[in-house]
């Protein structure tokens, strides 16, 4: 079971780097006050892919999708956290593919791809190598890499290791700095930070607390008014992930 919780800074490690600072253990995660009745029906894509493929690297299957004409500049939307698939980008894909070639792929542990065993299989170096393998298989020489959350440090790594393959970086709300700066939060913000840290309890996840966690987690991420739809989609995707992989 992959439960390594080391800092991203200067080290490799899996998805639990989403949270910064020291995590506190708790017996269970806090549920939403009104749990969502999330249906299992997957919504249609705003834009279907023009082609799909699968590359296998070191025995790990990596499905990918390509949108838009090949002669256009390419934007590559990297995986975020294992908890959601590449469909998290579906609305961005629909807009960007009007003008660019767009490539997405499934990250390790995603319900749409493979979940290799062992924490080392989820290192940033592996995701960077997966990115280049997808580019090679899709016939993409160079691309602008877009990284959101954990995808941000992964994109930086690809650019550092393969500068000849990267035209630029777009980094959005990057996770995994490994630093928690005291004194820069309001009391309410500090309380919410402690609540979120306590929710990252891998033992509770595998002992029946996964549903409570994902509803709590996505209600915090999608905090804007009228965000029920993105919360429902994210909870649906998270239900398909094995919490032991997280």
PDB file of C-alpha atoms in Angstrom:
ATOM      1  CA  UNK A   1       0.000   0.000   0.000  1.00  0.00           C
ATOM      2  CA  UNK A   2       1.433   3.361  -1.088  1.00  0.00           C
ATOM      3  CA  UNK A   3       1.471   5.613   1.969  1.00  0.00           C
ATOM      4  CA  UNK A   4       4.830   7.406   1.661  1.00  0.00           C
ATOM      5  CA  UNK A   5       4.414  10.999   2.911  1.00  0.00           C
ATOM      6  CA  UNK A   6       7.800  12.593   2.314  1.00  0.00           C
ATOM      7  CA  UNK A   7       8.208  16.192   1.215  1.00  0.00           C
ATOM      8  CA  UNK A   8       8.464  16.967  -2.482  1.00  0.00           C
ATOM      9  CA  UNK A   9      11.354  19.327  -1.940  1.00  0.00           C
ATOM     10  CA  UNK A  10      14.517  17.519  -2.943  1.00  0.00           C
ATOM     11  CA  UNK A  11      12.865  14.111  -2.814  1.00  0.00           C
ATOM     12  CA  UNK A  12      10.654  11.840  -4.840  1.00  0.00           C
ATOM     13  CA  UNK A  13       7.293  10.741  -3.579  1.00  0.00           C
ATOM     14  CA  UNK A  14       3.700   9.959  -4.470  1.00  0.00           C
ATOM     15  CA  UNK A  15       0.455  11.844  -4.441  1.00  0.00           C
ATOM     16  CA  UNK A  16       0.210  12.654  -0.746  1.00  0.00           C
ATOM     17  CA  UNK A  17       2.553  15.564  -1.450  1.00  0.00           C
ATOM     18  CA  UNK A  18      -0.601  17.500  -2.208  1.00  0.00           C
ATOM     19  CA  UNK A  19      -0.697  18.568   1.416  1.00  0.00           C
ATOM     20  CA  UNK A  20       2.071  20.759   2.785  1.00  0.00           C
ATOM     21  CA  UNK A  21       3.683  20.423   6.168  1.00  0.00           C
ATOM     22  CA  UNK A  22       3.270  17.701   8.799  1.00  0.00           C
ATOM     23  CA  UNK A  23       0.072  15.693   8.644  1.00  0.00           C
ATOM     24  CA  UNK A  24      -1.873  14.843  11.755  1.00  0.00           C
ATOM     25  CA  UNK A  25      -3.464  11.424  12.153  1.00  0.00           C
ATOM     26  CA  UNK A  26      -7.163  11.068  12.804  1.00  0.00           C
ATOM     27  CA  UNK A  27      -9.551   8.180  13.210  1.00  0.00           C
ATOM     28  CA  UNK A  28     -11.843   9.261  10.391  1.00  0.00           C
ATOM     29  CA  UNK A  29     -12.275  12.016   7.859  1.00  0.00           C
ATOM     30  CA  UNK A  30     -14.975  14.622   8.251  1.00  0.00           C
ATOM     31  CA  UNK A  31     -17.983  14.118   5.930  1.00  0.00           C
ATOM     32  CA  UNK A  32     -19.930  16.861   4.267  1.00  0.00           C
ATOM     33  CA  UNK A  33     -22.812  18.151   6.312  1.00  0.00           C
ATOM     34  CA  UNK A  34     -25.159  17.106   3.495  1.00  0.00           C
ATOM     35  CA  UNK A  35     -23.607  14.153   1.597  1.00  0.00           C
ATOM     36  CA  UNK A  36     -24.139  14.352  -2.133  1.00  0.00           C
ATOM     37  CA  UNK A  37     -26.240  11.772  -3.939  1.00  0.00           C
ATOM     38  CA  UNK A  38     -23.786  11.301  -6.807  1.00  0.00           C
ATOM     39  CA  UNK A  39     -24.990   9.274  -9.785  1.00  0.00           C
ATOM     40  CA  UNK A  40     -22.633   6.836 -11.512  1.00  0.00           C
ATOM     41  CA  UNK A  41     -23.501   8.005 -15.038  1.00  0.00           C
ATOM     42  CA  UNK A  42     -20.520   9.565 -16.785  1.00  0.00           C
ATOM     43  CA  UNK A  43     -21.383  12.774 -18.691  1.00  0.00           C
ATOM     44  CA  UNK A  44     -20.549  13.054 -22.380  1.00  0.00           C
ATOM     45  CA  UNK A  45     -17.302  14.769 -23.337  1.00  0.00           C
ATOM     46  CA  UNK A  46     -17.786  18.313 -24.657  1.00  0.00           C
ATOM     47  CA  UNK A  47     -15.410  17.302 -27.474  1.00  0.00           C
ATOM     48  CA  UNK A  48     -14.444  13.737 -28.414  1.00  0.00           C
ATOM     49  CA  UNK A  49     -10.775  13.022 -29.152  1.00  0.00           C
ATOM     50  CA  UNK A  50      -9.607  12.950 -32.754  1.00  0.00           C
ATOM     51  CA  UNK A  51      -7.459   9.941 -31.961  1.00  0.00           C
ATOM     52  CA  UNK A  52      -6.459   7.853 -28.985  1.00  0.00           C
ATOM     53  CA  UNK A  53      -3.574   5.579 -28.193  1.00  0.00           C
ATOM     54  CA  UNK A  54      -1.820   3.659 -25.462  1.00  0.00           C
ATOM     55  CA  UNK A  55       1.887   3.548 -24.798  1.00  0.00           C
ATOM     56  CA  UNK A  56       3.454   0.964 -22.471  1.00  0.00           C
ATOM     57  CA  UNK A  57       6.533   2.050 -20.544  1.00  0.00           C
ATOM     58  CA  UNK A  58       8.285  -0.289 -18.113  1.00  0.00           C
ATOM     59  CA  UNK A  59       5.205  -2.502 -18.180  1.00  0.00           C
ATOM     60  CA  UNK A  60       2.807   0.338 -17.259  1.00  0.00           C
ATOM     61  CA  UNK A  61      -0.044   1.085 -19.669  1.00  0.00           C
ATOM     62  CA  UNK A  62      -0.556   4.824 -20.320  1.00  0.00           C
ATOM     63  CA  UNK A  63      -3.667   5.726 -22.352  1.00  0.00           C
ATOM     64  CA  UNK A  64      -3.681   9.107 -24.073  1.00  0.00           C
ATOM     65  CA  UNK A  65      -5.951  11.214 -26.280  1.00  0.00           C
ATOM     66  CA  UNK A  66      -5.201  13.777 -28.969  1.00  0.00           C
ATOM     67  CA  UNK A  67      -7.501  16.633 -29.968  1.00  0.00           C
ATOM     68  CA  UNK A  68      -7.140  19.069 -32.863  1.00  0.00           C
ATOM     69  CA  UNK A  69      -5.009  19.221 -35.995  1.00  0.00           C
ATOM     70  CA  UNK A  70      -1.440  17.914 -35.878  1.00  0.00           C
ATOM     71  CA  UNK A  71       0.011  20.909 -37.770  1.00  0.00           C
ATOM     72  CA  UNK A  72      -0.930  23.282 -34.938  1.00  0.00           C
ATOM     73  CA  UNK A  73       1.226  24.066 -31.877  1.00  0.00           C
ATOM     74  CA  UNK A  74       0.751  21.422 -29.193  1.00  0.00           C
ATOM     75  CA  UNK A  75      -0.388  21.903 -25.619  1.00  0.00           C
ATOM     76  CA  UNK A  76       0.005  18.948 -23.269  1.00  0.00           C
ATOM     77  CA  UNK A  77      -2.266  18.855 -20.214  1.00  0.00           C
ATOM     78  CA  UNK A  78      -0.514  16.744 -17.577  1.00  0.00           C
ATOM     79  CA  UNK A  79      -2.234  14.532 -14.987  1.00  0.00           C
ATOM     80  CA  UNK A  80      -3.009  16.150 -11.647  1.00  0.00           C
ATOM     81  CA  UNK A  81      -3.496  13.825  -8.671  1.00  0.00           C
ATOM     82  CA  UNK A  82      -4.352  10.149  -9.041  1.00  0.00           C
ATOM     83  CA  UNK A  83      -7.764  10.848  -7.531  1.00  0.00           C
ATOM     84  CA  UNK A  84      -9.092  12.189 -10.868  1.00  0.00           C
ATOM     85  CA  UNK A  85      -8.579  11.109 -14.513  1.00  0.00           C
ATOM     86  CA  UNK A  86      -7.612  13.281 -17.466  1.00  0.00           C
ATOM     87  CA  UNK A  87     -11.285  14.184 -17.899  1.00  0.00           C
ATOM     88  CA  UNK A  88     -10.691  16.860 -15.277  1.00  0.00           C
ATOM     89  CA  UNK A  89      -9.430  18.881 -18.306  1.00  0.00           C
ATOM     90  CA  UNK A  90     -12.485  18.255 -20.507  1.00  0.00           C
ATOM     91  CA  UNK A  91     -13.731  21.848 -20.719  1.00  0.00           C
ATOM     92  CA  UNK A  92     -10.231  23.243 -21.259  1.00  0.00           C
ATOM     93  CA  UNK A  93      -9.711  20.674 -24.015  1.00  0.00           C
ATOM     94  CA  UNK A  94     -12.882  21.763 -25.805  1.00  0.00           C
ATOM     95  CA  UNK A  95     -11.758  25.404 -25.855  1.00  0.00           C
ATOM     96  CA  UNK A  96      -8.064  24.887 -26.601  1.00  0.00           C
ATOM     97  CA  UNK A  97      -8.572  22.339 -29.389  1.00  0.00           C
ATOM     98  CA  UNK A  98     -10.277  24.998 -31.516  1.00  0.00           C
ATOM     99  CA  UNK A  99      -6.880  26.580 -32.064  1.00  0.00           C
ATOM    100  CA  UNK A 100      -4.225  24.060 -30.929  1.00  0.00           C
ATOM    101  CA  UNK A 101      -3.403  20.393 -30.848  1.00  0.00           C
ATOM    102  CA  UNK A 102      -4.096  19.168 -27.294  1.00  0.00           C
ATOM    103  CA  UNK A 103      -2.790  15.976 -25.681  1.00  0.00           C
ATOM    104  CA  UNK A 104      -3.958  14.457 -22.396  1.00  0.00           C
ATOM    105  CA  UNK A 105      -2.943  11.205 -20.741  1.00  0.00           C
ATOM    106  CA  UNK A 106      -3.855   9.144 -17.714  1.00  0.00           C
ATOM    107  CA  UNK A 107      -1.568   9.344 -14.710  1.00  0.00           C
ATOM    108  CA  UNK A 108      -0.338   6.317 -12.812  1.00  0.00           C
ATOM    109  CA  UNK A 109      -3.009   5.024 -10.441  1.00  0.00           C
ATOM    110  CA  UNK A 110      -5.861   6.593 -12.409  1.00  0.00           C
ATOM    111  CA  UNK A 111      -8.932   4.429 -12.829  1.00  0.00           C
ATOM    112  CA  UNK A 112      -8.415   4.743 -16.600  1.00  0.00           C
ATOM    113  CA  UNK A 113      -4.827   3.487 -16.570  1.00  0.00           C
ATOM    114  CA  UNK A 114      -2.553   1.120 -14.677  1.00  0.00           C
ATOM    115  CA  UNK A 115      -1.704   1.147 -10.971  1.00  0.00           C
ATOM    116  CA  UNK A 116       1.806  -0.270 -10.561  1.00  0.00           C
ATOM    117  CA  UNK A 117       2.860  -1.564  -7.166  1.00  0.00           C
ATOM    118  CA  UNK A 118       5.226   0.303  -4.851  1.00  0.00           C
ATOM    119  CA  UNK A 119       5.786   3.951  -3.986  1.00  0.00           C
ATOM    120  CA  UNK A 120       8.790   4.262  -6.306  1.00  0.00           C
ATOM    121  CA  UNK A 121       6.529   3.660  -9.308  1.00  0.00           C
ATOM    122  CA  UNK A 122       4.847   7.024  -8.601  1.00  0.00           C
ATOM    123  CA  UNK A 123       7.944   9.206  -8.393  1.00  0.00           C
ATOM    124  CA  UNK A 124       8.108  12.441 -10.306  1.00  0.00           C
ATOM    125  CA  UNK A 125      10.849  10.956 -12.474  1.00  0.00           C
ATOM    126  CA  UNK A 126       8.426   8.243 -13.604  1.00  0.00           C
ATOM    127  CA  UNK A 127       5.698  10.728 -14.514  1.00  0.00           C
ATOM    128  CA  UNK A 128       8.227  12.834 -16.416  1.00  0.00           C
ATOM    129  CA  UNK A 129       9.350   9.778 -18.366  1.00  0.00           C
ATOM    130  CA  UNK A 130       5.707   8.862 -19.041  1.00  0.00           C
ATOM    131  CA  UNK A 131       5.133  12.352 -20.451  1.00  0.00           C
ATOM    132  CA  UNK A 132       7.992  12.002 -22.920  1.00  0.00           C
ATOM    133  CA  UNK A 133       6.868   8.469 -23.846  1.00  0.00           C
ATOM    134  CA  UNK A 134       3.392   9.776 -24.689  1.00  0.00           C
ATOM    135  CA  UNK A 135       4.895  12.594 -26.771  1.00  0.00           C
ATOM    136  CA  UNK A 136       6.994  10.086 -28.695  1.00  0.00           C
ATOM    137  CA  UNK A 137       4.082   7.736 -29.332  1.00  0.00           C
ATOM    138  CA  UNK A 138       1.733  10.574 -30.333  1.00  0.00           C
ATOM    139  CA  UNK A 139       4.299  12.051 -32.717  1.00  0.00           C
ATOM    140  CA  UNK A 140       4.748  15.284 -30.753  1.00  0.00           C
ATOM    141  CA  UNK A 141       8.234  16.783 -30.993  1.00  0.00           C
ATOM    142  CA  UNK A 142       7.665  19.797 -28.741  1.00  0.00           C
ATOM    143  CA  UNK A 143       4.821  21.083 -26.593  1.00  0.00           C
ATOM    144  CA  UNK A 144       3.773  23.649 -24.041  1.00  0.00           C
ATOM    145  CA  UNK A 145       3.198  21.730 -20.805  1.00  0.00           C
ATOM    146  CA  UNK A 146       0.321  22.692 -18.535  1.00  0.00           C
ATOM    147  CA  UNK A 147       0.521  21.463 -14.949  1.00  0.00           C
ATOM    148  CA  UNK A 148      -2.161  21.892 -12.315  1.00  0.00           C
ATOM    149  CA  UNK A 149      -1.667  20.839  -8.675  1.00  0.00           C
ATOM    150  CA  UNK A 150       0.859  17.976  -8.681  1.00  0.00           C
ATOM    151  CA  UNK A 151       1.137  18.352 -12.430  1.00  0.00           C
ATOM    152  CA  UNK A 152       3.033  21.621 -11.916  1.00  0.00           C
ATOM    153  CA  UNK A 153       6.221  20.148 -10.382  1.00  0.00           C
ATOM    154  CA  UNK A 154       6.011  17.253 -12.849  1.00  0.00           C
ATOM    155  CA  UNK A 155       5.926  19.714 -15.758  1.00  0.00           C
ATOM    156  CA  UNK A 156       8.940  21.554 -14.334  1.00  0.00           C
ATOM    157  CA  UNK A 157      10.819  18.277 -14.134  1.00  0.00           C
ATOM    158  CA  UNK A 158      10.105  17.418 -17.765  1.00  0.00           C
ATOM    159  CA  UNK A 159      11.339  20.864 -18.820  1.00  0.00           C
ATOM    160  CA  UNK A 160      14.513  20.509 -16.730  1.00  0.00           C
ATOM    161  CA  UNK A 161      15.327  17.027 -18.017  1.00  0.00           C
ATOM    162  CA  UNK A 162      14.144  17.475 -21.623  1.00  0.00           C
ATOM    163  CA  UNK A 163      14.428  21.184 -22.502  1.00  0.00           C
ATOM    164  CA  UNK A 164      14.507  20.352 -26.213  1.00  0.00           C
ATOM    165  CA  UNK A 165      10.960  18.957 -25.951  1.00  0.00           C
ATOM    166  CA  UNK A 166       9.322  21.854 -24.082  1.00  0.00           C
ATOM    167  CA  UNK A 167       8.235  25.153 -25.662  1.00  0.00           C
ATOM    168  CA  UNK A 168       6.893  26.601 -22.420  1.00  0.00           C
ATOM    169  CA  UNK A 169       5.260  25.951 -19.069  1.00  0.00           C
ATOM    170  CA  UNK A 170       1.907  26.955 -17.645  1.00  0.00           C
ATOM    171  CA  UNK A 171       1.818  26.174 -13.911  1.00  0.00           C
ATOM    172  CA  UNK A 172      -1.477  26.452 -12.023  1.00  0.00           C
ATOM    173  CA  UNK A 173      -1.808  26.190  -8.228  1.00  0.00           C
ATOM    174  CA  UNK A 174       1.239  23.963  -7.944  1.00  0.00           C
ATOM    175  CA  UNK A 175       1.385  21.513  -5.033  1.00  0.00           C
ATOM    176  CA  UNK A 176       4.229  19.900  -3.186  1.00  0.00           C
ATOM    177  CA  UNK A 177       6.514  22.740  -2.131  1.00  0.00           C
ATOM    178  CA  UNK A 178       7.075  21.018   1.197  1.00  0.00           C
ATOM    179  CA  UNK A 179       6.931  24.344   3.020  1.00  0.00           C
ATOM    180  CA  UNK A 180       4.298  25.591   5.415  1.00  0.00           C
ATOM    181  CA  UNK A 181       4.673  29.242   6.237  1.00  0.00           C
ATOM    182  CA  UNK A 182       3.351  30.165   9.663  1.00  0.00           C
ATOM    183  CA  UNK A 183       1.938  33.599  10.293  1.00  0.00           C
ATOM    184  CA  UNK A 184       0.412  34.049   6.842  1.00  0.00           C
ATOM    185  CA  UNK A 185      -3.030  32.618   7.574  1.00  0.00           C
ATOM    186  CA  UNK A 186      -6.060  33.986   9.322  1.00  0.00           C
ATOM    187  CA  UNK A 187      -7.319  31.968  12.317  1.00  0.00           C
ATOM    188  CA  UNK A 188     -10.077  30.611  10.075  1.00  0.00           C
ATOM    189  CA  UNK A 189      -7.557  29.697   7.397  1.00  0.00           C
ATOM    190  CA  UNK A 190      -5.375  27.962   9.962  1.00  0.00           C
ATOM    191  CA  UNK A 191      -8.345  25.967  11.225  1.00  0.00           C
ATOM    192  CA  UNK A 192      -9.260  24.885   7.701  1.00  0.00           C
ATOM    193  CA  UNK A 193      -5.646  23.935   6.974  1.00  0.00           C
ATOM    194  CA  UNK A 194      -5.518  21.702  10.065  1.00  0.00           C
ATOM    195  CA  UNK A 195      -8.854  20.152   9.094  1.00  0.00           C
ATOM    196  CA  UNK A 196      -7.591  19.341   5.610  1.00  0.00           C
ATOM    197  CA  UNK A 197      -4.310  17.935   6.901  1.00  0.00           C
ATOM    198  CA  UNK A 198      -6.137  15.666   9.316  1.00  0.00           C
ATOM    199  CA  UNK A 199      -8.306  14.400   6.458  1.00  0.00           C
ATOM    200  CA  UNK A 200      -5.225  12.991   4.725  1.00  0.00           C
ATOM    201  CA  UNK A 201      -5.386   9.765   6.716  1.00  0.00           C
ATOM    202  CA  UNK A 202      -4.503   6.767   4.561  1.00  0.00           C
ATOM    203  CA  UNK A 203      -5.543   4.298   7.270  1.00  0.00           C
ATOM    204  CA  UNK A 204      -9.032   5.781   7.439  1.00  0.00           C
ATOM    205  CA  UNK A 205      -9.290   5.730   3.642  1.00  0.00           C
ATOM    206  CA  UNK A 206      -8.754   1.975   3.360  1.00  0.00           C
ATOM    207  CA  UNK A 207     -10.937   1.225   6.385  1.00  0.00           C
ATOM    208  CA  UNK A 208     -14.129   2.640   4.922  1.00  0.00           C
ATOM    209  CA  UNK A 209     -13.540   6.391   5.139  1.00  0.00           C
ATOM    210  CA  UNK A 210     -12.777   7.003   1.460  1.00  0.00           C
ATOM    211  CA  UNK A 211     -16.276   8.213   0.514  1.00  0.00           C
ATOM    212  CA  UNK A 212     -16.341  10.698   3.381  1.00  0.00           C
ATOM    213  CA  UNK A 213     -12.903  11.954   2.424  1.00  0.00           C
ATOM    214  CA  UNK A 214     -13.593  12.534  -1.266  1.00  0.00           C
ATOM    215  CA  UNK A 215     -16.808  14.434  -0.569  1.00  0.00           C
ATOM    216  CA  UNK A 216     -15.047  16.561   2.033  1.00  0.00           C
ATOM    217  CA  UNK A 217     -11.961  17.102  -0.140  1.00  0.00           C
ATOM    218  CA  UNK A 218     -13.794  18.202  -3.274  1.00  0.00           C
ATOM    219  CA  UNK A 219     -16.205  20.407  -1.353  1.00  0.00           C
ATOM    220  CA  UNK A 220     -13.117  22.320  -0.200  1.00  0.00           C
ATOM    221  CA  UNK A 221     -11.492  22.424  -3.640  1.00  0.00           C
ATOM    222  CA  UNK A 222     -14.651  23.567  -5.431  1.00  0.00           C
ATOM    223  CA  UNK A 223     -15.658  26.176  -2.885  1.00  0.00           C
ATOM    224  CA  UNK A 224     -17.354  28.658  -5.226  1.00  0.00           C
ATOM    225  CA  UNK A 225     -21.154  29.025  -5.110  1.00  0.00           C
ATOM    226  CA  UNK A 226     -23.093  26.626  -7.349  1.00  0.00           C
ATOM    227  CA  UNK A 227     -20.200  24.155  -7.623  1.00  0.00           C
ATOM    228  CA  UNK A 228     -22.336  21.050  -7.174  1.00  0.00           C
ATOM    229  CA  UNK A 229     -21.644  19.742 -10.698  1.00  0.00           C
ATOM    230  CA  UNK A 230     -17.821  19.710 -10.535  1.00  0.00           C
ATOM    231  CA  UNK A 231     -18.000  18.211  -7.035  1.00  0.00           C
ATOM    232  CA  UNK A 232     -20.282  15.442  -8.278  1.00  0.00           C
ATOM    233  CA  UNK A 233     -18.002  14.692 -11.239  1.00  0.00           C
ATOM    234  CA  UNK A 234     -14.876  14.570  -9.061  1.00  0.00           C
ATOM    235  CA  UNK A 235     -16.535  12.359  -6.437  1.00  0.00           C
ATOM    236  CA  UNK A 236     -17.692   9.991  -9.187  1.00  0.00           C
ATOM    237  CA  UNK A 237     -14.156   9.700 -10.547  1.00  0.00           C
ATOM    238  CA  UNK A 238     -12.637   9.245  -7.087  1.00  0.00           C
ATOM    239  CA  UNK A 239     -14.981   6.358  -6.342  1.00  0.00           C
ATOM    240  CA  UNK A 240     -13.330   4.437  -9.172  1.00  0.00           C
ATOM    241  CA  UNK A 241      -9.861   4.769  -7.625  1.00  0.00           C
ATOM    242  CA  UNK A 242      -8.540   2.178  -5.176  1.00  0.00           C
ATOM    243  CA  UNK A 243      -7.864   4.097  -1.945  1.00  0.00           C
ATOM    244  CA  UNK A 244      -4.986   1.705  -1.204  1.00  0.00           C
ATOM    245  CA  UNK A 245      -3.198   3.156  -4.249  1.00  0.00           C
ATOM    246  CA  UNK A 246      -3.490   6.680  -2.912  1.00  0.00           C
TER     247      UNK A 246
END
